[in-house]
Coordinates of C-alpha atoms in Angstrom, one line a residue:
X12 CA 79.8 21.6 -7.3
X13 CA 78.8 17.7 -7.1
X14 CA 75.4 16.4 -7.4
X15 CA 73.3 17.0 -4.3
X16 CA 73.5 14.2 -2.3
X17 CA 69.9 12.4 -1.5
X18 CA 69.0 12.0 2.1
X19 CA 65.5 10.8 3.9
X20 CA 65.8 14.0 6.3
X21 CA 68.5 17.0 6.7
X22 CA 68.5 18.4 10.1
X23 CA 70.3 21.4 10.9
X24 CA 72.0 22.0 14.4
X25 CA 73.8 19.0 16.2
X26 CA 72.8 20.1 19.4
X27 CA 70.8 17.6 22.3
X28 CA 67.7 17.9 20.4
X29 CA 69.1 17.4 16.8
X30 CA 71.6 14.5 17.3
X31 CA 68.4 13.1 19.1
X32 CA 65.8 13.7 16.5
X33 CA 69.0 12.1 13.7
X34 CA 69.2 9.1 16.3
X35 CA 65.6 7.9 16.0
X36 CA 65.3 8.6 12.3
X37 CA 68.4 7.1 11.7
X38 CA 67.3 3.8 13.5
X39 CA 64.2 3.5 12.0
X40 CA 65.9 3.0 9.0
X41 CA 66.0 7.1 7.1
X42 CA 69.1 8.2 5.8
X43 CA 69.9 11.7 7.6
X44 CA 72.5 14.1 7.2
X45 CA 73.1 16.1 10.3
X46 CA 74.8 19.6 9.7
X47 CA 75.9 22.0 12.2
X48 CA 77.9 25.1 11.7
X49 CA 80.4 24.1 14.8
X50 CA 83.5 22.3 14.4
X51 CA 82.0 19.8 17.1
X52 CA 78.6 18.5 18.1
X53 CA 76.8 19.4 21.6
X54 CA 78.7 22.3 22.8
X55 CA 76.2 23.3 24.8
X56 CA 75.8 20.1 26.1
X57 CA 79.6 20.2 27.1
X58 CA 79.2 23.4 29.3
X59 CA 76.1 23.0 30.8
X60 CA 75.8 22.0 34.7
X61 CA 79.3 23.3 35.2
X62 CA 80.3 20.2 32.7
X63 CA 78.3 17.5 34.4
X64 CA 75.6 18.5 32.4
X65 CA 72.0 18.8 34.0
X66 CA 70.3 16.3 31.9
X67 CA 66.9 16.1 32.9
X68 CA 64.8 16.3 35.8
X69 CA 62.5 13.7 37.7
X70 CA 60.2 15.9 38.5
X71 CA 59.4 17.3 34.3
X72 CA 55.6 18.6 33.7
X73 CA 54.1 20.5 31.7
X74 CA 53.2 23.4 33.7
X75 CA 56.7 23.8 34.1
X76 CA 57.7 25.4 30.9
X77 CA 56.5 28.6 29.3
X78 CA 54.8 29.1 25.6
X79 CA 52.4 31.4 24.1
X80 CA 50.9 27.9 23.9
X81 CA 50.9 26.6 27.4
X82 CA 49.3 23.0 26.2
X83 CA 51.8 22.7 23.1
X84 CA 54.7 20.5 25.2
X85 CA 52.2 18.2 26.5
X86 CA 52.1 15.6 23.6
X87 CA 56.2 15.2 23.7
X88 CA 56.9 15.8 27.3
X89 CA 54.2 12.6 27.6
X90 CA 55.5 10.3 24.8
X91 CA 59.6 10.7 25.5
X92 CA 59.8 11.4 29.5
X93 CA 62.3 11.7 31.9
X94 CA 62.8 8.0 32.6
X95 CA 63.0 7.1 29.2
X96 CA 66.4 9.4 28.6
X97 CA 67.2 8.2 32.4
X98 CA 66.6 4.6 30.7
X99 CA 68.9 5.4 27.7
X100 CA 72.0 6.9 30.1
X101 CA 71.6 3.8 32.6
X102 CA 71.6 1.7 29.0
X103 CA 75.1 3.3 28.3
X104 CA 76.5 2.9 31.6
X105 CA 76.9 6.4 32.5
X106 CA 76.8 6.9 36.3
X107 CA 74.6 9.7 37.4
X108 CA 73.1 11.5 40.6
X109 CA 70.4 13.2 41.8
X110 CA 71.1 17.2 43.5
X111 CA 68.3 19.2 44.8
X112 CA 65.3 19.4 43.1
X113 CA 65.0 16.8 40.8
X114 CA 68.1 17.6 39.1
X115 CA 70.2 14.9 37.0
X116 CA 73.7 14.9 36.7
X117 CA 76.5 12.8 35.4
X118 CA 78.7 11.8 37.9
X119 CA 81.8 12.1 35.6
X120 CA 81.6 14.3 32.5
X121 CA 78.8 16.1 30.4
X122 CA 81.2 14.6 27.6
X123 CA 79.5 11.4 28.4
X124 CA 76.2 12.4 27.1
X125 CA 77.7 13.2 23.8
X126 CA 79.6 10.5 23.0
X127 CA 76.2 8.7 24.2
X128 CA 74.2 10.3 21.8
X129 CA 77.2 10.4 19.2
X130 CA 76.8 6.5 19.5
X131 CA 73.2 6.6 19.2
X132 CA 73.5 8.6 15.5
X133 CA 76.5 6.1 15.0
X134 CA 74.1 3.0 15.3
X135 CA 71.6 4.5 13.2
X136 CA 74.0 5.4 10.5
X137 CA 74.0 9.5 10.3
X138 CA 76.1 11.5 8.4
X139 CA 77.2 14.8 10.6
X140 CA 78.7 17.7 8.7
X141 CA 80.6 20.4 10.3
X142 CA 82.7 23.2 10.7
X143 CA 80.7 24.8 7.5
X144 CA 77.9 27.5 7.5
X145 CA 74.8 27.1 5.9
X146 CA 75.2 29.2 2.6
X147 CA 71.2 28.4 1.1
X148 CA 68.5 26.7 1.9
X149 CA 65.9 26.2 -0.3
X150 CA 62.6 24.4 -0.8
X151 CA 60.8 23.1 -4.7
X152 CA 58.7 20.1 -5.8
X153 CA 58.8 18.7 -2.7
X154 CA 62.9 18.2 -1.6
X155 CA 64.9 20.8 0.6
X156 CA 68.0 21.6 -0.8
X157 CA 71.0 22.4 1.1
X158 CA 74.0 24.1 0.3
X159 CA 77.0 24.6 3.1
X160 CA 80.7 24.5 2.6
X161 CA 81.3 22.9 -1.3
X162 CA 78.7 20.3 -0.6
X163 CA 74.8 20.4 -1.4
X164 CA 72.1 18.0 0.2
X165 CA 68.6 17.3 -0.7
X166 CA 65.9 15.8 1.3
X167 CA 62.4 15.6 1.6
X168 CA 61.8 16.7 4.7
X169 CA 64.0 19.6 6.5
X170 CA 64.5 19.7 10.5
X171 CA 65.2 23.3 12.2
X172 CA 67.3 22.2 15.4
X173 CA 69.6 25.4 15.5
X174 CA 68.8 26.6 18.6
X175 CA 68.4 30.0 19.8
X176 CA 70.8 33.2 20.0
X177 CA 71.7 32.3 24.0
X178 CA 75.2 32.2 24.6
X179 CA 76.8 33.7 21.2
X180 CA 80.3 32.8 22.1
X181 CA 78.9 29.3 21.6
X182 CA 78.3 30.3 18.5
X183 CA 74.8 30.7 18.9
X184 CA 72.7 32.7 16.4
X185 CA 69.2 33.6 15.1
X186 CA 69.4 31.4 12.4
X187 CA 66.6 28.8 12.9
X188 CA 64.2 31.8 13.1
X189 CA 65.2 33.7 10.0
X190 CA 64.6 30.3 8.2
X191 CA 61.7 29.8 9.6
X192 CA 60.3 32.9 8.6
X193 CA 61.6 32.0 5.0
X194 CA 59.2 29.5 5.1
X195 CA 56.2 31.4 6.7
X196 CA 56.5 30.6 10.0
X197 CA 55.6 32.8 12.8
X198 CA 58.3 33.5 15.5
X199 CA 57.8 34.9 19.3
X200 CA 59.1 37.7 20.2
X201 CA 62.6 36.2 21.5
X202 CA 64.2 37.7 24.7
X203 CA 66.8 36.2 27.3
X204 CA 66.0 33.5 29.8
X205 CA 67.4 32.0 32.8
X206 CA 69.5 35.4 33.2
X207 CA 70.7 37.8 35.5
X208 CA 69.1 40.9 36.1
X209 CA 71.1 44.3 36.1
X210 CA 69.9 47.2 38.8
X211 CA 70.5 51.0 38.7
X212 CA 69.1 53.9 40.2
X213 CA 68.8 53.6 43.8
X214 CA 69.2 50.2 44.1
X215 CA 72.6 50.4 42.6
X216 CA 74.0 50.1 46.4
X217 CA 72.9 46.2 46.1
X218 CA 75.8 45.8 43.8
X219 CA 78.5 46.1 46.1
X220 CA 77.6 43.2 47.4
X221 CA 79.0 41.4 44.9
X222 CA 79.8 37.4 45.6
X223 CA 77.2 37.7 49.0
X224 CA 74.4 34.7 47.9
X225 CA 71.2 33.3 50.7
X226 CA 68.5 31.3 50.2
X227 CA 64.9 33.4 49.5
X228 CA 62.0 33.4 48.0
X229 CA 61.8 35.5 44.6
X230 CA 58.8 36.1 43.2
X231 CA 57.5 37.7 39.9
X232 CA 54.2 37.9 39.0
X233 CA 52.4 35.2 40.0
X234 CA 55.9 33.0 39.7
X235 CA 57.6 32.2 42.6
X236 CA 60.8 30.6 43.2
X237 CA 62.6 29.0 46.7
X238 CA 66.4 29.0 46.3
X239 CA 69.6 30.6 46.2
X240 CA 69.9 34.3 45.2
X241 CA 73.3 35.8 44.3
X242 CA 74.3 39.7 44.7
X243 CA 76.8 40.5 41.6
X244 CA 78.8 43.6 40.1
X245 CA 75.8 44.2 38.0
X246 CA 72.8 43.2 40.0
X247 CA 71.7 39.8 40.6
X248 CA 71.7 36.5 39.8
X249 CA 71.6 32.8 41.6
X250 CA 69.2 30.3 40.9
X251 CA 66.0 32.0 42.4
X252 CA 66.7 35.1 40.0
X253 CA 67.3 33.1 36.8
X254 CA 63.8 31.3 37.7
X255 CA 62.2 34.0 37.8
X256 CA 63.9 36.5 35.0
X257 CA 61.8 33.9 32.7
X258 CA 58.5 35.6 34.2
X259 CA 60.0 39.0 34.9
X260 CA 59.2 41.6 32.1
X261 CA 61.1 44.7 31.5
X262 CA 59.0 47.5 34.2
X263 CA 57.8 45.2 36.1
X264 CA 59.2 44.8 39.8
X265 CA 60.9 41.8 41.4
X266 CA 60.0 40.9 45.1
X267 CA 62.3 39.1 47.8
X268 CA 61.0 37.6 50.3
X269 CA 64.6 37.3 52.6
X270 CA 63.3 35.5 55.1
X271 CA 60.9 33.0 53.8
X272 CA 60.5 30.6 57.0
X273 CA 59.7 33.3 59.3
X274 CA 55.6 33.8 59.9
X275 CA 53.6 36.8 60.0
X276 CA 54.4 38.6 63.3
X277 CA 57.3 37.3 64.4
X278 CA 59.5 40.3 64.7
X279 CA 56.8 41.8 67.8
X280 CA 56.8 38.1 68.7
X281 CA 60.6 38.7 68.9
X282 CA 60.3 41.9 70.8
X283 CA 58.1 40.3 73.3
X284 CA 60.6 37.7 74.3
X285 CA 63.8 39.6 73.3
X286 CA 63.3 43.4 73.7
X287 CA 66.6 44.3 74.7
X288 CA 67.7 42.3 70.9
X289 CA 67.9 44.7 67.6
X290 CA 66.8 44.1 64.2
X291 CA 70.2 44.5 62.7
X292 CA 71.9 41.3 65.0
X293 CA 68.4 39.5 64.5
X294 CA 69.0 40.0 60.3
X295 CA 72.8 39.3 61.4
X296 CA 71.7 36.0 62.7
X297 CA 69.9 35.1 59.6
X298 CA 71.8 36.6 56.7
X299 CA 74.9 37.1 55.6
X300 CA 76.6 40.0 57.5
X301 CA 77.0 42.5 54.6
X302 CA 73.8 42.0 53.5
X303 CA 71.9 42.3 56.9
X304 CA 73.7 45.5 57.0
X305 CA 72.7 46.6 54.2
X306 CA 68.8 46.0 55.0
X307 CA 69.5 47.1 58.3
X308 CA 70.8 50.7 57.0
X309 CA 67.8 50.5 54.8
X310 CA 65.2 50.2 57.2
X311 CA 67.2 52.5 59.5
X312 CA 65.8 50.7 63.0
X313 CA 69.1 50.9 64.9
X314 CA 68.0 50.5 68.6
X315 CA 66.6 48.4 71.0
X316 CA 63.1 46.4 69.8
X317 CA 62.1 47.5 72.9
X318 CA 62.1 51.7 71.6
X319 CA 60.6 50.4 68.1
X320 CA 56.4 50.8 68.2
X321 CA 54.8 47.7 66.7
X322 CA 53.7 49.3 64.0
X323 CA 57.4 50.3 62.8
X324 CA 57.8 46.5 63.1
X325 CA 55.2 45.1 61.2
X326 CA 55.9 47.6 58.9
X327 CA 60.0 46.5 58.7
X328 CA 58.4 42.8 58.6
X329 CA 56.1 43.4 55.5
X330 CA 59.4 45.0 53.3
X331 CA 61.9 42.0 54.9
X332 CA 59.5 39.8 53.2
X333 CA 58.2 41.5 50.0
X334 CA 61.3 44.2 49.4
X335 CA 61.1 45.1 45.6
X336 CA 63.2 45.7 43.3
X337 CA 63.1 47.3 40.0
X338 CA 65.3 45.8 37.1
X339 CA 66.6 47.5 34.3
X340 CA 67.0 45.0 32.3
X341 CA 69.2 41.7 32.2
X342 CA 72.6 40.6 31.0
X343 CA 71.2 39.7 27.8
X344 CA 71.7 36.6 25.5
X345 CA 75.5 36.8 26.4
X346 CA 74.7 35.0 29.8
X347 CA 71.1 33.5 29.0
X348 CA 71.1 30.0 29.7
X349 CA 68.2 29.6 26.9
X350 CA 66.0 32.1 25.3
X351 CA 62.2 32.5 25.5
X352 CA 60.0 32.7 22.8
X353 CA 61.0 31.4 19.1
X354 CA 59.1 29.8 16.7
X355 CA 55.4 29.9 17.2
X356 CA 53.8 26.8 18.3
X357 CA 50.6 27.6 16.6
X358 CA 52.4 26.9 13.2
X359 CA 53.2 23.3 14.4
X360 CA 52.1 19.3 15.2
X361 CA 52.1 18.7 19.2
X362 CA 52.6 15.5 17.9
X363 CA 55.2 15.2 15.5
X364 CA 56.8 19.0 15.4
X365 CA 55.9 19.5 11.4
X366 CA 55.0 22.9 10.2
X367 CA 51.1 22.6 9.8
X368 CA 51.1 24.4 6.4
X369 CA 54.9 23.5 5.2
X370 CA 55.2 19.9 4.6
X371 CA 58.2 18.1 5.6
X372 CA 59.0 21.5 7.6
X373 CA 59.9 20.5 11.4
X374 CA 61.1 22.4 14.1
X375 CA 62.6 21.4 17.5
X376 CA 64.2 22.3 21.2
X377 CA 65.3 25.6 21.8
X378 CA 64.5 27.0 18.6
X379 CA 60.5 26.9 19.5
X380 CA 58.8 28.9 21.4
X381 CA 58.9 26.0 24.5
X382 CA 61.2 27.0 27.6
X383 CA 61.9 25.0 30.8
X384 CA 62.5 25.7 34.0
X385 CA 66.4 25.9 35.5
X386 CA 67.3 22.6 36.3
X387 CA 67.3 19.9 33.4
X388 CA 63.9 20.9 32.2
X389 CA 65.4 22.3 28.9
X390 CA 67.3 19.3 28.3
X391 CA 64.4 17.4 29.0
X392 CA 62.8 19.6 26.1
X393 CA 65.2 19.0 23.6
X394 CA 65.3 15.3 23.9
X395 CA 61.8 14.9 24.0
X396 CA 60.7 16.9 21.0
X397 CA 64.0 15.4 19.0
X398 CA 62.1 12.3 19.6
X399 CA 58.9 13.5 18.1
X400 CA 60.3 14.7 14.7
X401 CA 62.5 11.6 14.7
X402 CA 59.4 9.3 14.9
X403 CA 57.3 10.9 12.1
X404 CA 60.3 11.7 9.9

């Protein structure tokens, strides 16, 4: 085998958060080496938004994303925001438009953002490496050493962007947290995030309505989520559930509010100025058909408002708009969109993402314990903590 080859900074995992962190280095004059195991860069990148790729989000805080450490994505979220990636995909020309919620989208291709941030490493003079697994990676008097394919690299200061284990056929892994364990760092318990939820039991009649989707209000905890939720073969799924499968924890119960504009009272209300009307063409009305029938047959009020006592109401009312469910589990990392936990905050710089007690040790995106919302927010993440690293490398 050659010589290792001397670099400023190797950073492992050309994903949004690594080809960002090579980007900055790289035009602030370090010499970097970006490695991924893929035969291409950003293939996450190239799926995501249904390939329009969800890039950011207007609307990006900090209370928005989840960590053992709630104040850890401050520093980043503050120093590389929204508008300054909005500012750097204007810069390149790409077209782009807003969809609900503050979400960002390229109006033509998420293929766009890669060959935008492909031209950003270009201009600051990376190397990428791919198509060849990391075989050893090791750290003495001061330089990380790299071995993958033939080829061996040595830097003085290492960068873990390898993601997590969401989406395996992506060929996703748990490889940044084994490493960073070799090194000493702590890692959160990682689970699936932004995920359907499977149901069983009694609740397994919810399945066959597969492919039936309406706009509630899910809630989990003290989490609570206004969009779309989607009935599947397996349970459910839809924006509102992936919201909230990042706050739900395996026991615990979901609740659906299916009717989230109506106020307290209004199905009396209703049977004071419709009595002859019945609950199942009042759900009928409001719902998809096979799913009113399904709560209908549930609550098992067929007849006249008129015949039902006020009480029975109410009590229909209060399960219309708090019905719980009880998850037994999700669809795991397979259909994740990210994963939750990683490595532990509390061993890192806010500022610059450096291991506190590893020096020239950093570790970025998806692969810390730091996850966003649905909608951009992870994205927003990636690019903003790339940014941190790539400024103190």
């Amino acid at each position: 085998m050659p010589a290792p080859s001397p670099f400023d900074a190797i950073i492992l995992g050309a994903g949004a958060a690594g080809m960002m962190c090579a980007a900055i280095a790289g035009q602030r004059g370090r010499r970097v080496l970006l490695i991924d195991h893929a035969d291409r860069v950003g293939k996450k990148i190239l799926i995501s938004g249904g390939g329009r790729c969800n890039f950011t989000n207007l609307h990006v805080t900090p209370d928005r994303y989840l960590s053992a450490n709630p104040h850890f994505a401050k520093s980043a979220l503050r120093r590389y925001t929204q508008h300054d990636f909005l500012a750097l995909v204007e810069r390149h020309g790409i077209a782009w438009h807003e969809k609900t919620l503050g979400q960002l989208f390229c109006d033509g291709s998420a293929k766009q953002i890669v060959e935008m941030m492909l031209t950003e490493c270009e201009t600051g003079g990376v190397e990428i490496a791919l198509g060849h697994a990391i075989r050893d990676v090791s750290h003495a008097d001061g330089a990380y050493r790299v071995t993958w394919g033939n080829r061996e690299a040595m830097a003085p200061a290492l960068v873990i962007a390898a993601g997590g284990p969401s989406i395996p056929k992506m060929g996703a892994t748990g490889f940044a947290y084994d490493l960073a364990r070799k090194f000493g760092l702590k890692v959160v318990e990682p689970r699936p995030a932004l995920v359907p939820l499977t149901l069983g039991g009694d609740e397994i009649l919810f399945r066959d309505l597969s492919g039936v989707a309406a706009p509630v209000e899910a809630r989990a905890g003290k989490a609570r989520f206004r969009e779309a939720a989607l009935f599947t073969h397996r349970g459910f799924s839809g924006p509102a559930i992936l919201q909230i499968s990042s706050y739900w924890r395996h026991g615990e119960p979901v609740e659906i509010d299916f009717l989230p504009d109506r106020g307290t009272g209004w199905l009396i209300d209703t049977k004071r100025a419709q009595p002859r009307a019945s609950l199942r063409k009042l759900l009928g009305d409001a719902l998809p058909n096979r799913l009113a029938d399904t709560l209908a047959d549930q609550l098992a009020l067929d007849t006249e408002l008129a015949n039902i006592a006020d009480k029975r109401l109410a009590e229909a009312e209060r399960r219309l708009a708090a019905w719980r469910f009880h998850p037994n589990g999700t669809e795991g990392f397979a259909k994740a969109e990210v994963t939750i936990g990683g490595i532990a905050t509390a061993g890192l710089s806010s500022q610059t993402m450096e291991a506190r007690d590893v020096p020239g040790l950093y570790a970025i995106g998806e692969a810390v314990d730091v996850t966003g919302w649905l909608g951009g927010y992870n994205f927003q993440w990636a690019w903003a903590s790339g940014w941190a690293a790539g400024m103190a490398i």
